[in-house]
Amino acid sequence: MKAAIINEVGQIPTYGDYAEPVAKAGQVLINVNASALSNLTKMRAMGQHYSVDNQSNFIPGVDGVGNTLDGRRVYFAMTEAPYGGLANQTVVDERMIVPIPDEVDDIMAAAIANPGMSSWAALVYRAGLKPGQTVLINGATGSAGSLAIKIARHLGAGKVIVTGRDDKKLSELGADEFVSFDSTKKADKEGMIKDLKPLASAGIDIVLDYLWGDSALAIMIAVAKSDYKQPTRFITIGSAAGKKEVALPSALFRSSKLELIGSGINSVSVLNLLESIAGVYHMVAQEGLKIPTTVFSLPEIQEAWVAPTAPRAVVKVR
């Protein structure tokens, strides 16, 4: 079969021939239709994600959309190594599939699953969002962050605040409030804290953080120094700002009701992650929601791999 192949960790995949998978007991073969090039896919393929062990001569792609041999159209995840989603065919545990509503096409199903799941799982299973609560999304101009606005509202958030680096984009996202910052300027952290303090005092119940770094610390400081008496759950989802370490003063937590929580693989069960994707698909089917995509064919895998992260790149396999 044809596939994208990584011969050594750290290399860009190449297009070539690979042995077809064989399903064992409890597994199901999938004829792959499309697979998105999410950050998770790339980081795992490059050996840079906490959830992966280094390997060689494998097919990347953590998830995708396809048809089972008996004709069911499904989303699949957690493929069985060395097989990934970027091939004509893959193999997964039979519990790792989710039916796709007819209203959601293959490209959109592949594109929206991972970014949609990130905020859905965080809000439902880690933050315990209650109707009417206020949600702040840090890094809202990315595909996952902008989608999180719609998901937060769908799940019952009463107010949504967004932060990011582009005033124009932030103002067009449909949030109730926005605060911009320039992560390249150290002084901007203090300005961000100042701008956030009145919003924090009015009440921020949940923070979804896709960036980490100085902006995350500024939000935590603003929350800790606010007059809001209810707990604020700060959910770290990603580190798109590139900083893996942040110096957290212990006084932030001793002097406030700030709670720092992670959301992702292992902190959320695989079952709950799949339930989150099913929820996103039903929302997409009901509301006709779409996100921008760029579609590549499987032979174009090298071009797709180095393409800009927005719009979301999706590889159409068949």
PDB file of N, CA and C in Angstrom, residues 124-210:
ATOM      1  N   VAL A 124     -15.278  19.963  29.849  1.00  0.00           N
ATOM      2  CA  VAL A 124     -16.217  19.001  30.429  1.00  0.00           C
ATOM      3  C   VAL A 124     -15.562  18.135  31.502  1.00  0.00           C
ATOM      4  N   TYR A 125     -14.393  17.565  31.185  1.00  0.00           N
ATOM      5  CA  TYR A 125     -13.816  16.554  32.065  1.00  0.00           C
ATOM      6  C   TYR A 125     -12.755  17.084  33.028  1.00  0.00           C
ATOM      7  N   ARG A 126     -12.170  18.237  32.751  1.00  0.00           N
ATOM      8  CA  ARG A 126     -11.156  18.781  33.656  1.00  0.00           C
ATOM      9  C   ARG A 126     -11.659  20.012  34.407  1.00  0.00           C
ATOM     10  N   ALA A 127     -12.377  20.881  33.733  1.00  0.00           N
ATOM     11  CA  ALA A 127     -12.844  22.114  34.381  1.00  0.00           C
ATOM     12  C   ALA A 127     -14.221  21.964  35.006  1.00  0.00           C
ATOM     13  N   GLY A 128     -15.028  21.038  34.495  1.00  0.00           N
ATOM     14  CA  GLY A 128     -16.387  20.894  34.996  1.00  0.00           C
ATOM     15  C   GLY A 128     -17.221  22.140  34.772  1.00  0.00           C
ATOM     16  N   LEU A 129     -17.198  22.654  33.546  1.00  0.00           N
ATOM     17  CA  LEU A 129     -17.920  23.887  33.206  1.00  0.00           C
ATOM     18  C   LEU A 129     -19.386  23.813  33.619  1.00  0.00           C
ATOM     19  N   LYS A 130     -19.851  24.885  34.282  1.00  0.00           N
ATOM     20  CA  LYS A 130     -21.253  25.005  34.658  1.00  0.00           C
ATOM     21  C   LYS A 130     -21.897  26.119  33.838  1.00  0.00           C
ATOM     22  N   PRO A 131     -23.178  25.993  33.510  1.00  0.00           N
ATOM     23  CA  PRO A 131     -23.845  27.026  32.712  1.00  0.00           C
ATOM     24  C   PRO A 131     -23.679  28.411  33.332  1.00  0.00           C
ATOM     25  N   GLY A 132     -23.349  29.378  32.473  1.00  0.00           N
ATOM     26  CA  GLY A 132     -23.223  30.757  32.909  1.00  0.00           C
ATOM     27  C   GLY A 132     -21.842  31.166  33.348  1.00  0.00           C
ATOM     28  N   GLN A 133     -20.915  30.222  33.468  1.00  0.00           N
ATOM     29  CA  GLN A 133     -19.577  30.585  33.924  1.00  0.00           C
ATOM     30  C   GLN A 133     -18.797  31.344  32.855  1.00  0.00           C
ATOM     31  N   THR A 134     -17.763  32.062  33.309  1.00  0.00           N
ATOM     32  CA  THR A 134     -16.908  32.844  32.411  1.00  0.00           C
ATOM     33  C   THR A 134     -15.657  32.045  32.069  1.00  0.00           C
ATOM     34  N   VAL A 135     -15.352  31.978  30.783  1.00  0.00           N
ATOM     35  CA  VAL A 135     -14.188  31.235  30.289  1.00  0.00           C
ATOM     36  C   VAL A 135     -13.244  32.194  29.584  1.00  0.00           C
ATOM     37  N   LEU A 136     -11.964  32.136  29.929  1.00  0.00           N
ATOM     38  CA  LEU A 136     -10.928  32.890  29.211  1.00  0.00           C
ATOM     39  C   LEU A 136     -10.114  31.910  28.381  1.00  0.00           C
ATOM     40  N   ILE A 137      -9.885  32.244  27.116  1.00  0.00           N
ATOM     41  CA  ILE A 137      -9.110  31.392  26.213  1.00  0.00           C
ATOM     42  C   ILE A 137      -7.830  32.116  25.835  1.00  0.00           C
ATOM     43  N   ASN A 138      -6.690  31.585  26.275  1.00  0.00           N
ATOM     44  CA  ASN A 138      -5.391  32.183  25.994  1.00  0.00           C
ATOM     45  C   ASN A 138      -4.794  31.525  24.759  1.00  0.00           C
ATOM     46  N   GLY A 139      -4.620  32.343  23.703  1.00  0.00           N
ATOM     47  CA  GLY A 139      -4.165  31.814  22.426  1.00  0.00           C
ATOM     48  C   GLY A 139      -5.342  31.529  21.522  1.00  0.00           C
ATOM     49  N   ALA A 140      -6.270  32.479  21.476  1.00  0.00           N
ATOM     50  CA  ALA A 140      -7.551  32.237  20.792  1.00  0.00           C
ATOM     51  C   ALA A 140      -7.486  32.446  19.286  1.00  0.00           C
ATOM     52  N   THR A 141      -6.378  32.955  18.747  1.00  0.00           N
ATOM     53  CA  THR A 141      -6.336  33.202  17.309  1.00  0.00           C
ATOM     54  C   THR A 141      -5.917  31.967  16.510  1.00  0.00           C
ATOM     55  N   GLY A 142      -5.459  30.915  17.185  1.00  0.00           N
ATOM     56  CA  GLY A 142      -5.154  29.666  16.499  1.00  0.00           C
ATOM     57  C   GLY A 142      -6.423  28.894  16.211  1.00  0.00           C
ATOM     58  N   SER A 143      -6.321  27.822  15.425  1.00  0.00           N
ATOM     59  CA  SER A 143      -7.518  27.068  15.041  1.00  0.00           C
ATOM     60  C   SER A 143      -8.189  26.426  16.255  1.00  0.00           C
ATOM     61  N   ALA A 144      -7.405  25.868  17.175  1.00  0.00           N
ATOM     62  CA  ALA A 144      -7.990  25.247  18.363  1.00  0.00           C
ATOM     63  C   ALA A 144      -8.593  26.295  19.281  1.00  0.00           C
ATOM     64  N   GLY A 145      -7.881  27.415  19.459  1.00  0.00           N
ATOM     65  CA  GLY A 145      -8.375  28.463  20.349  1.00  0.00           C
ATOM     66  C   GLY A 145      -9.635  29.133  19.843  1.00  0.00           C
ATOM     67  N   SER A 146      -9.695  29.422  18.550  1.00  0.00           N
ATOM     68  CA  SER A 146     -10.892  30.066  18.002  1.00  0.00           C
ATOM     69  C   SER A 146     -12.085  29.113  18.027  1.00  0.00           C
ATOM     70  N   LEU A 147     -11.833  27.833  17.806  1.00  0.00           N
ATOM     71  CA  LEU A 147     -12.899  26.837  17.895  1.00  0.00           C
ATOM     72  C   LEU A 147     -13.392  26.701  19.332  1.00  0.00           C
ATOM     73  N   ALA A 148     -12.477  26.879  20.296  1.00  0.00           N
ATOM     74  CA  ALA A 148     -12.839  26.766  21.713  1.00  0.00           C
ATOM     75  C   ALA A 148     -13.896  27.796  22.114  1.00  0.00           C
ATOM     76  N   ILE A 149     -13.907  28.948  21.446  1.00  0.00           N
ATOM     77  CA  ILE A 149     -14.924  29.971  21.740  1.00  0.00           C
ATOM     78  C   ILE A 149     -16.310  29.409  21.462  1.00  0.00           C
ATOM     79  N   LYS A 150     -16.471  28.810  20.290  1.00  0.00           N
ATOM     80  CA  LYS A 150     -17.775  28.254  19.889  1.00  0.00           C
ATOM     81  C   LYS A 150     -18.163  27.084  20.789  1.00  0.00           C
ATOM     82  N   ILE A 151     -17.180  26.256  21.143  1.00  0.00           N
ATOM     83  CA  ILE A 151     -17.468  25.097  21.982  1.00  0.00           C
ATOM     84  C   ILE A 151     -17.856  25.545  23.388  1.00  0.00           C
ATOM     85  N   ALA A 152     -17.158  26.545  23.926  1.00  0.00           N
ATOM     86  CA  ALA A 152     -17.498  27.052  25.257  1.00  0.00           C
ATOM     87  C   ALA A 152     -18.933  27.571  25.287  1.00  0.00           C
ATOM     88  N   ARG A 153     -19.312  28.312  24.263  1.00  0.00           N
ATOM     89  CA  ARG A 153     -20.690  28.827  24.204  1.00  0.00           C
ATOM     90  C   ARG A 153     -21.689  27.674  24.060  1.00  0.00           C
ATOM     91  N   HIS A 154     -21.365  26.715  23.212  1.00  0.00           N
ATOM     92  CA  HIS A 154     -22.249  25.561  22.996  1.00  0.00           C
ATOM     93  C   HIS A 154     -22.474  24.798  24.298  1.00  0.00           C
ATOM     94  N   LEU A 155     -21.444  24.726  25.131  1.00  0.00           N
ATOM     95  CA  LEU A 155     -21.524  23.978  26.379  1.00  0.00           C
ATOM     96  C   LEU A 155     -22.104  24.804  27.530  1.00  0.00           C
ATOM     97  N   GLY A 156     -22.411  26.081  27.260  1.00  0.00           N
ATOM     98  CA  GLY A 156     -23.120  26.862  28.259  1.00  0.00           C
ATOM     99  C   GLY A 156     -22.386  28.009  28.913  1.00  0.00           C
ATOM    100  N   ALA A 157     -21.192  28.337  28.450  1.00  0.00           N
ATOM    101  CA  ALA A 157     -20.471  29.475  29.033  1.00  0.00           C
ATOM    102  C   ALA A 157     -21.297  30.748  28.890  1.00  0.00           C
ATOM    103  N   GLY A 158     -21.321  31.552  29.948  1.00  0.00           N
ATOM    104  CA  GLY A 158     -22.080  32.797  29.904  1.00  0.00           C
ATOM    105  C   GLY A 158     -21.299  33.943  29.316  1.00  0.00           C
ATOM    106  N   LYS A 159     -19.975  33.898  29.452  1.00  0.00           N
ATOM    107  CA  LYS A 159     -19.115  34.968  28.939  1.00  0.00           C
ATOM    108  C   LYS A 159     -17.800  34.358  28.502  1.00  0.00           C
ATOM    109  N   VAL A 160     -17.261  34.844  27.378  1.00  0.00           N
ATOM    110  CA  VAL A 160     -15.996  34.343  26.857  1.00  0.00           C
ATOM    111  C   VAL A 160     -15.041  35.515  26.645  1.00  0.00           C
ATOM    112  N   ILE A 161     -13.853  35.405  27.239  1.00  0.00           N
ATOM    113  CA  ILE A 161     -12.787  36.386  27.085  1.00  0.00           C
ATOM    114  C   ILE A 161     -11.666  35.718  26.296  1.00  0.00           C
ATOM    115  N   VAL A 162     -11.039  36.453  25.380  1.00  0.00           N
ATOM    116  CA  VAL A 162      -9.944  35.871  24.601  1.00  0.00           C
ATOM    117  C   VAL A 162      -8.699  36.734  24.703  1.00  0.00           C
ATOM    118  N   THR A 163      -7.552  36.082  24.613  1.00  0.00           N
ATOM    119  CA  THR A 163      -6.275  36.791  24.594  1.00  0.00           C
ATOM    120  C   THR A 163      -5.430  36.255  23.447  1.00  0.00           C
ATOM    121  N   GLY A 164      -4.538  37.103  22.961  1.00  0.00           N
ATOM    122  CA  GLY A 164      -3.675  36.733  21.854  1.00  0.00           C
ATOM    123  C   GLY A 164      -2.855  37.929  21.413  1.00  0.00           C
ATOM    124  N   ARG A 165      -2.162  37.796  20.271  1.00  0.00           N
ATOM    125  CA  ARG A 165      -1.231  38.834  19.852  1.00  0.00           C
ATOM    126  C   ARG A 165      -1.744  39.727  18.727  1.00  0.00           C
ATOM    127  N   ASP A 166      -2.908  39.432  18.179  1.00  0.00           N
ATOM    128  CA  ASP A 166      -3.386  40.175  17.015  1.00  0.00           C
ATOM    129  C   ASP A 166      -4.716  40.845  17.342  1.00  0.00           C
ATOM    130  N   ASP A 167      -4.675  42.170  17.551  1.00  0.00           N
ATOM    131  CA  ASP A 167      -5.891  42.911  17.910  1.00  0.00           C
ATOM    132  C   ASP A 167      -7.019  42.689  16.915  1.00  0.00           C
ATOM    133  N   LYS A 168      -6.697  42.760  15.633  1.00  0.00           N
ATOM    134  CA  LYS A 168      -7.720  42.658  14.595  1.00  0.00           C
ATOM    135  C   LYS A 168      -8.396  41.280  14.644  1.00  0.00           C
ATOM    136  N   LYS A 169      -7.583  40.227  14.706  1.00  0.00           N
ATOM    137  CA  LYS A 169      -8.149  38.877  14.757  1.00  0.00           C
ATOM    138  C   LYS A 169      -8.971  38.669  16.019  1.00  0.00           C
ATOM    139  N   LEU A 170      -8.445  39.161  17.139  1.00  0.00           N
ATOM    140  CA  LEU A 170      -9.156  38.995  18.406  1.00  0.00           C
ATOM    141  C   LEU A 170     -10.525  39.661  18.362  1.00  0.00           C
ATOM    142  N   SER A 171     -10.577  40.839  17.739  1.00  0.00           N
ATOM    143  CA  SER A 171     -11.832  41.591  17.693  1.00  0.00           C
ATOM    144  C   SER A 171     -12.869  40.939  16.787  1.00  0.00           C
ATOM    145  N   GLU A 172     -12.419  40.033  15.906  1.00  0.00           N
ATOM    146  CA  GLU A 172     -13.325  39.404  14.941  1.00  0.00           C
ATOM    147  C   GLU A 172     -13.785  38.007  15.369  1.00  0.00           C
ATOM    148  N   LEU A 173     -13.366  37.553  16.561  1.00  0.00           N
ATOM    149  CA  LEU A 173     -13.649  36.179  16.979  1.00  0.00           C
ATOM    150  C   LEU A 173     -15.025  35.991  17.609  1.00  0.00           C
ATOM    151  N   GLY A 174     -15.694  37.108  17.920  1.00  0.00           N
ATOM    152  CA  GLY A 174     -17.026  36.996  18.502  1.00  0.00           C
ATOM    153  C   GLY A 174     -17.037  36.787  19.999  1.00  0.00           C
ATOM    154  N   ALA A 175     -15.911  37.074  20.668  1.00  0.00           N
ATOM    155  CA  ALA A 175     -15.862  36.956  22.122  1.00  0.00           C
ATOM    156  C   ALA A 175     -16.472  38.199  22.761  1.00  0.00           C
ATOM    157  N   ASP A 176     -16.737  38.114  24.070  1.00  0.00           N
ATOM    158  CA  ASP A 176     -17.307  39.256  24.786  1.00  0.00           C
ATOM    159  C   ASP A 176     -16.258  40.309  25.117  1.00  0.00           C
ATOM    160  N   GLU A 177     -15.033  39.873  25.401  1.00  0.00           N
ATOM    161  CA  GLU A 177     -13.927  40.771  25.729  1.00  0.00           C
ATOM    162  C   GLU A 177     -12.651  40.197  25.143  1.00  0.00           C
ATOM    163  N   PHE A 178     -11.672  41.071  24.851  1.00  0.00           N
ATOM    164  CA  PHE A 178     -10.375  40.558  24.442  1.00  0.00           C
ATOM    165  C   PHE A 178      -9.257  41.431  25.003  1.00  0.00           C
ATOM    166  N   VAL A 179      -8.111  40.797  25.241  1.00  0.00           N
ATOM    167  CA  VAL A 179      -6.903  41.478  25.710  1.00  0.00           C
ATOM    168  C   VAL A 179      -5.753  41.002  24.844  1.00  0.00           C
ATOM    169  N   SER A 180      -5.029  41.926  24.248  1.00  0.00           N
ATOM    170  CA  SER A 180      -3.917  41.554  23.376  1.00  0.00           C
ATOM    171  C   SER A 180      -2.591  41.750  24.102  1.00  0.00           C
ATOM    172  N   PHE A 181      -1.571  41.073  23.607  1.00  0.00           N
ATOM    173  CA  PHE A 181      -0.240  41.191  24.192  1.00  0.00           C
ATOM    174  C   PHE A 181       0.793  40.886  23.114  1.00  0.00           C
ATOM    175  N   ASP A 182       2.029  41.299  23.378  1.00  0.00           N
ATOM    176  CA  ASP A 182       3.151  40.992  22.494  1.00  0.00           C
ATOM    177  C   ASP A 182       4.128  40.157  23.304  1.00  0.00           C
ATOM    178  N   SER A 183       4.175  38.860  23.028  1.00  0.00           N
ATOM    179  CA  SER A 183       4.997  37.963  23.834  1.00  0.00           C
ATOM    180  C   SER A 183       6.492  38.206  23.652  1.00  0.00           C
ATOM    181  N   THR A 184       6.881  39.026  22.660  1.00  0.00           N
ATOM    182  CA  THR A 184       8.301  39.305  22.458  1.00  0.00           C
ATOM    183  C   THR A 184       8.790  40.434  23.352  1.00  0.00           C
ATOM    184  N   LYS A 185       7.878  41.107  24.034  1.00  0.00           N
ATOM    185  CA  LYS A 185       8.253  42.231  24.887  1.00  0.00           C
ATOM    186  C   LYS A 185       8.014  41.878  26.348  1.00  0.00           C
ATOM    187  N   LYS A 186       9.110  41.900  27.128  1.00  0.00           N
ATOM    188  CA  LYS A 186       8.985  41.552  28.544  1.00  0.00           C
ATOM    189  C   LYS A 186       8.046  42.498  29.276  1.00  0.00           C
ATOM    190  N   ALA A 187       8.070  43.768  28.896  1.00  0.00           N
ATOM    191  CA  ALA A 187       7.251  44.759  29.593  1.00  0.00           C
ATOM    192  C   ALA A 187       5.764  44.527  29.363  1.00  0.00           C
ATOM    193  N   ASP A 188       5.430  43.813  28.301  1.00  0.00           N
ATOM    194  CA  ASP A 188       4.021  43.645  27.982  1.00  0.00           C
ATOM    195  C   ASP A 188       3.302  42.744  28.985  1.00  0.00           C
ATOM    196  N   LYS A 189       4.074  41.930  29.719  1.00  0.00           N
ATOM    197  CA  LYS A 189       3.439  41.082  30.727  1.00  0.00           C
ATOM    198  C   LYS A 189       2.762  41.949  31.784  1.00  0.00           C
ATOM    199  N   GLU A 190       3.415  43.025  32.196  1.00  0.00           N
ATOM    200  CA  GLU A 190       2.823  43.910  33.199  1.00  0.00           C
ATOM    201  C   GLU A 190       1.588  44.610  32.645  1.00  0.00           C
ATOM    202  N   GLY A 191       1.647  45.004  31.373  1.00  0.00           N
ATOM    203  CA  GLY A 191       0.487  45.632  30.744  1.00  0.00           C
ATOM    204  C   GLY A 191      -0.685  44.678  30.641  1.00  0.00           C
ATOM    205  N   MET A 192      -0.385  43.420  30.367  1.00  0.00           N
ATOM    206  CA  MET A 192      -1.436  42.417  30.268  1.00  0.00           C
ATOM    207  C   MET A 192      -2.092  42.185  31.630  1.00  0.00           C
ATOM    208  N   ILE A 193      -1.275  42.135  32.677  1.00  0.00           N
ATOM    209  CA  ILE A 193      -1.814  41.976  34.032  1.00  0.00           C
ATOM    210  C   ILE A 193      -2.750  43.128  34.368  1.00  0.00           C
ATOM    211  N   LYS A 194      -2.320  44.346  34.021  1.00  0.00           N
ATOM    212  CA  LYS A 194      -3.142  45.527  34.296  1.00  0.00           C
ATOM    213  C   LYS A 194      -4.474  45.463  33.547  1.00  0.00           C
ATOM    214  N   ASP A 195      -4.431  45.066  32.269  1.00  0.00           N
ATOM    215  CA  ASP A 195      -5.661  44.997  31.468  1.00  0.00           C
ATOM    216  C   ASP A 195      -6.593  43.877  31.939  1.00  0.00           C
ATOM    217  N   LEU A 196      -6.007  42.803  32.467  1.00  0.00           N
ATOM    218  CA  LEU A 196      -6.805  41.655  32.875  1.00  0.00           C
ATOM    219  C   LEU A 196      -7.420  41.800  34.260  1.00  0.00           C
ATOM    220  N   LYS A 197      -6.815  42.623  35.121  1.00  0.00           N
ATOM    221  CA  LYS A 197      -7.270  42.675  36.518  1.00  0.00           C
ATOM    222  C   LYS A 197      -8.755  43.004  36.671  1.00  0.00           C
ATOM    223  N   PRO A 198      -9.299  44.016  35.964  1.00  0.00           N
ATOM    224  CA  PRO A 198     -10.738  44.269  36.132  1.00  0.00           C
ATOM    225  C   PRO A 198     -11.600  43.116  35.638  1.00  0.00           C
ATOM    226  N   LEU A 199     -11.169  42.433  34.578  1.00  0.00           N
ATOM    227  CA  LEU A 199     -11.913  41.278  34.076  1.00  0.00           C
ATOM    228  C   LEU A 199     -11.843  40.129  35.077  1.00  0.00           C
ATOM    229  N   ALA A 200     -10.654  39.960  35.680  1.00  0.00           N
ATOM    230  CA  ALA A 200     -10.490  38.901  36.674  1.00  0.00           C
ATOM    231  C   ALA A 200     -11.317  39.184  37.923  1.00  0.00           C
ATOM    232  N   SER A 201     -11.391  40.434  38.317  1.00  0.00           N
ATOM    233  CA  SER A 201     -12.177  40.791  39.500  1.00  0.00           C
ATOM    234  C   SER A 201     -13.663  40.595  39.254  1.00  0.00           C
ATOM    235  N   ALA A 202     -14.091  40.795  38.008  1.00  0.00           N
ATOM    236  CA  ALA A 202     -15.495  40.556  37.663  1.00  0.00           C
ATOM    237  C   ALA A 202     -15.807  39.063  37.657  1.00  0.00           C
ATOM    238  N   GLY A 203     -14.759  38.241  37.525  1.00  0.00           N
ATOM    239  CA  GLY A 203     -14.942  36.803  37.607  1.00  0.00           C
ATOM    240  C   GLY A 203     -14.489  36.044  36.380  1.00  0.00           C
ATOM    241  N   ILE A 204     -13.439  35.242  36.516  1.00  0.00           N
ATOM    242  CA  ILE A 204     -13.013  34.289  35.486  1.00  0.00           C
ATOM    243  C   ILE A 204     -13.011  32.926  36.154  1.00  0.00           C
ATOM    244  N   ASP A 205     -13.882  32.050  35.715  1.00  0.00           N
ATOM    245  CA  ASP A 205     -14.033  30.742  36.347  1.00  0.00           C
ATOM    246  C   ASP A 205     -13.079  29.698  35.779  1.00  0.00           C
ATOM    247  N   ILE A 206     -12.835  29.786  34.473  1.00  0.00           N
ATOM    248  CA  ILE A 206     -12.009  28.780  33.796  1.00  0.00           C
ATOM    249  C   ILE A 206     -11.089  29.483  32.795  1.00  0.00           C
ATOM    250  N   VAL A 207      -9.829  29.074  32.775  1.00  0.00           N
ATOM    251  CA  VAL A 207      -8.886  29.526  31.752  1.00  0.00           C
ATOM    252  C   VAL A 207      -8.462  28.321  30.931  1.00  0.00           C
ATOM    253  N   LEU A 208      -8.605  28.415  29.622  1.00  0.00           N
ATOM    254  CA  LEU A 208      -8.063  27.409  28.707  1.00  0.00           C
ATOM    255  C   LEU A 208      -6.806  27.989  28.091  1.00  0.00           C
ATOM    256  N   ASP A 209      -5.663  27.408  28.404  1.00  0.00           N
ATOM    257  CA  ASP A 209      -4.384  27.971  27.959  1.00  0.00           C
ATOM    258  C   ASP A 209      -3.742  27.097  26.890  1.00  0.00           C
ATOM    259  N   TYR A 210      -3.610  27.671  25.695  1.00  0.00           N
ATOM    260  CA  TYR A 210      -2.954  26.976  24.587  1.00  0.00           C
ATOM    261  C   TYR A 210      -1.510  27.424  24.386  1.00  0.00           C
TER     262      TYR A 210
END
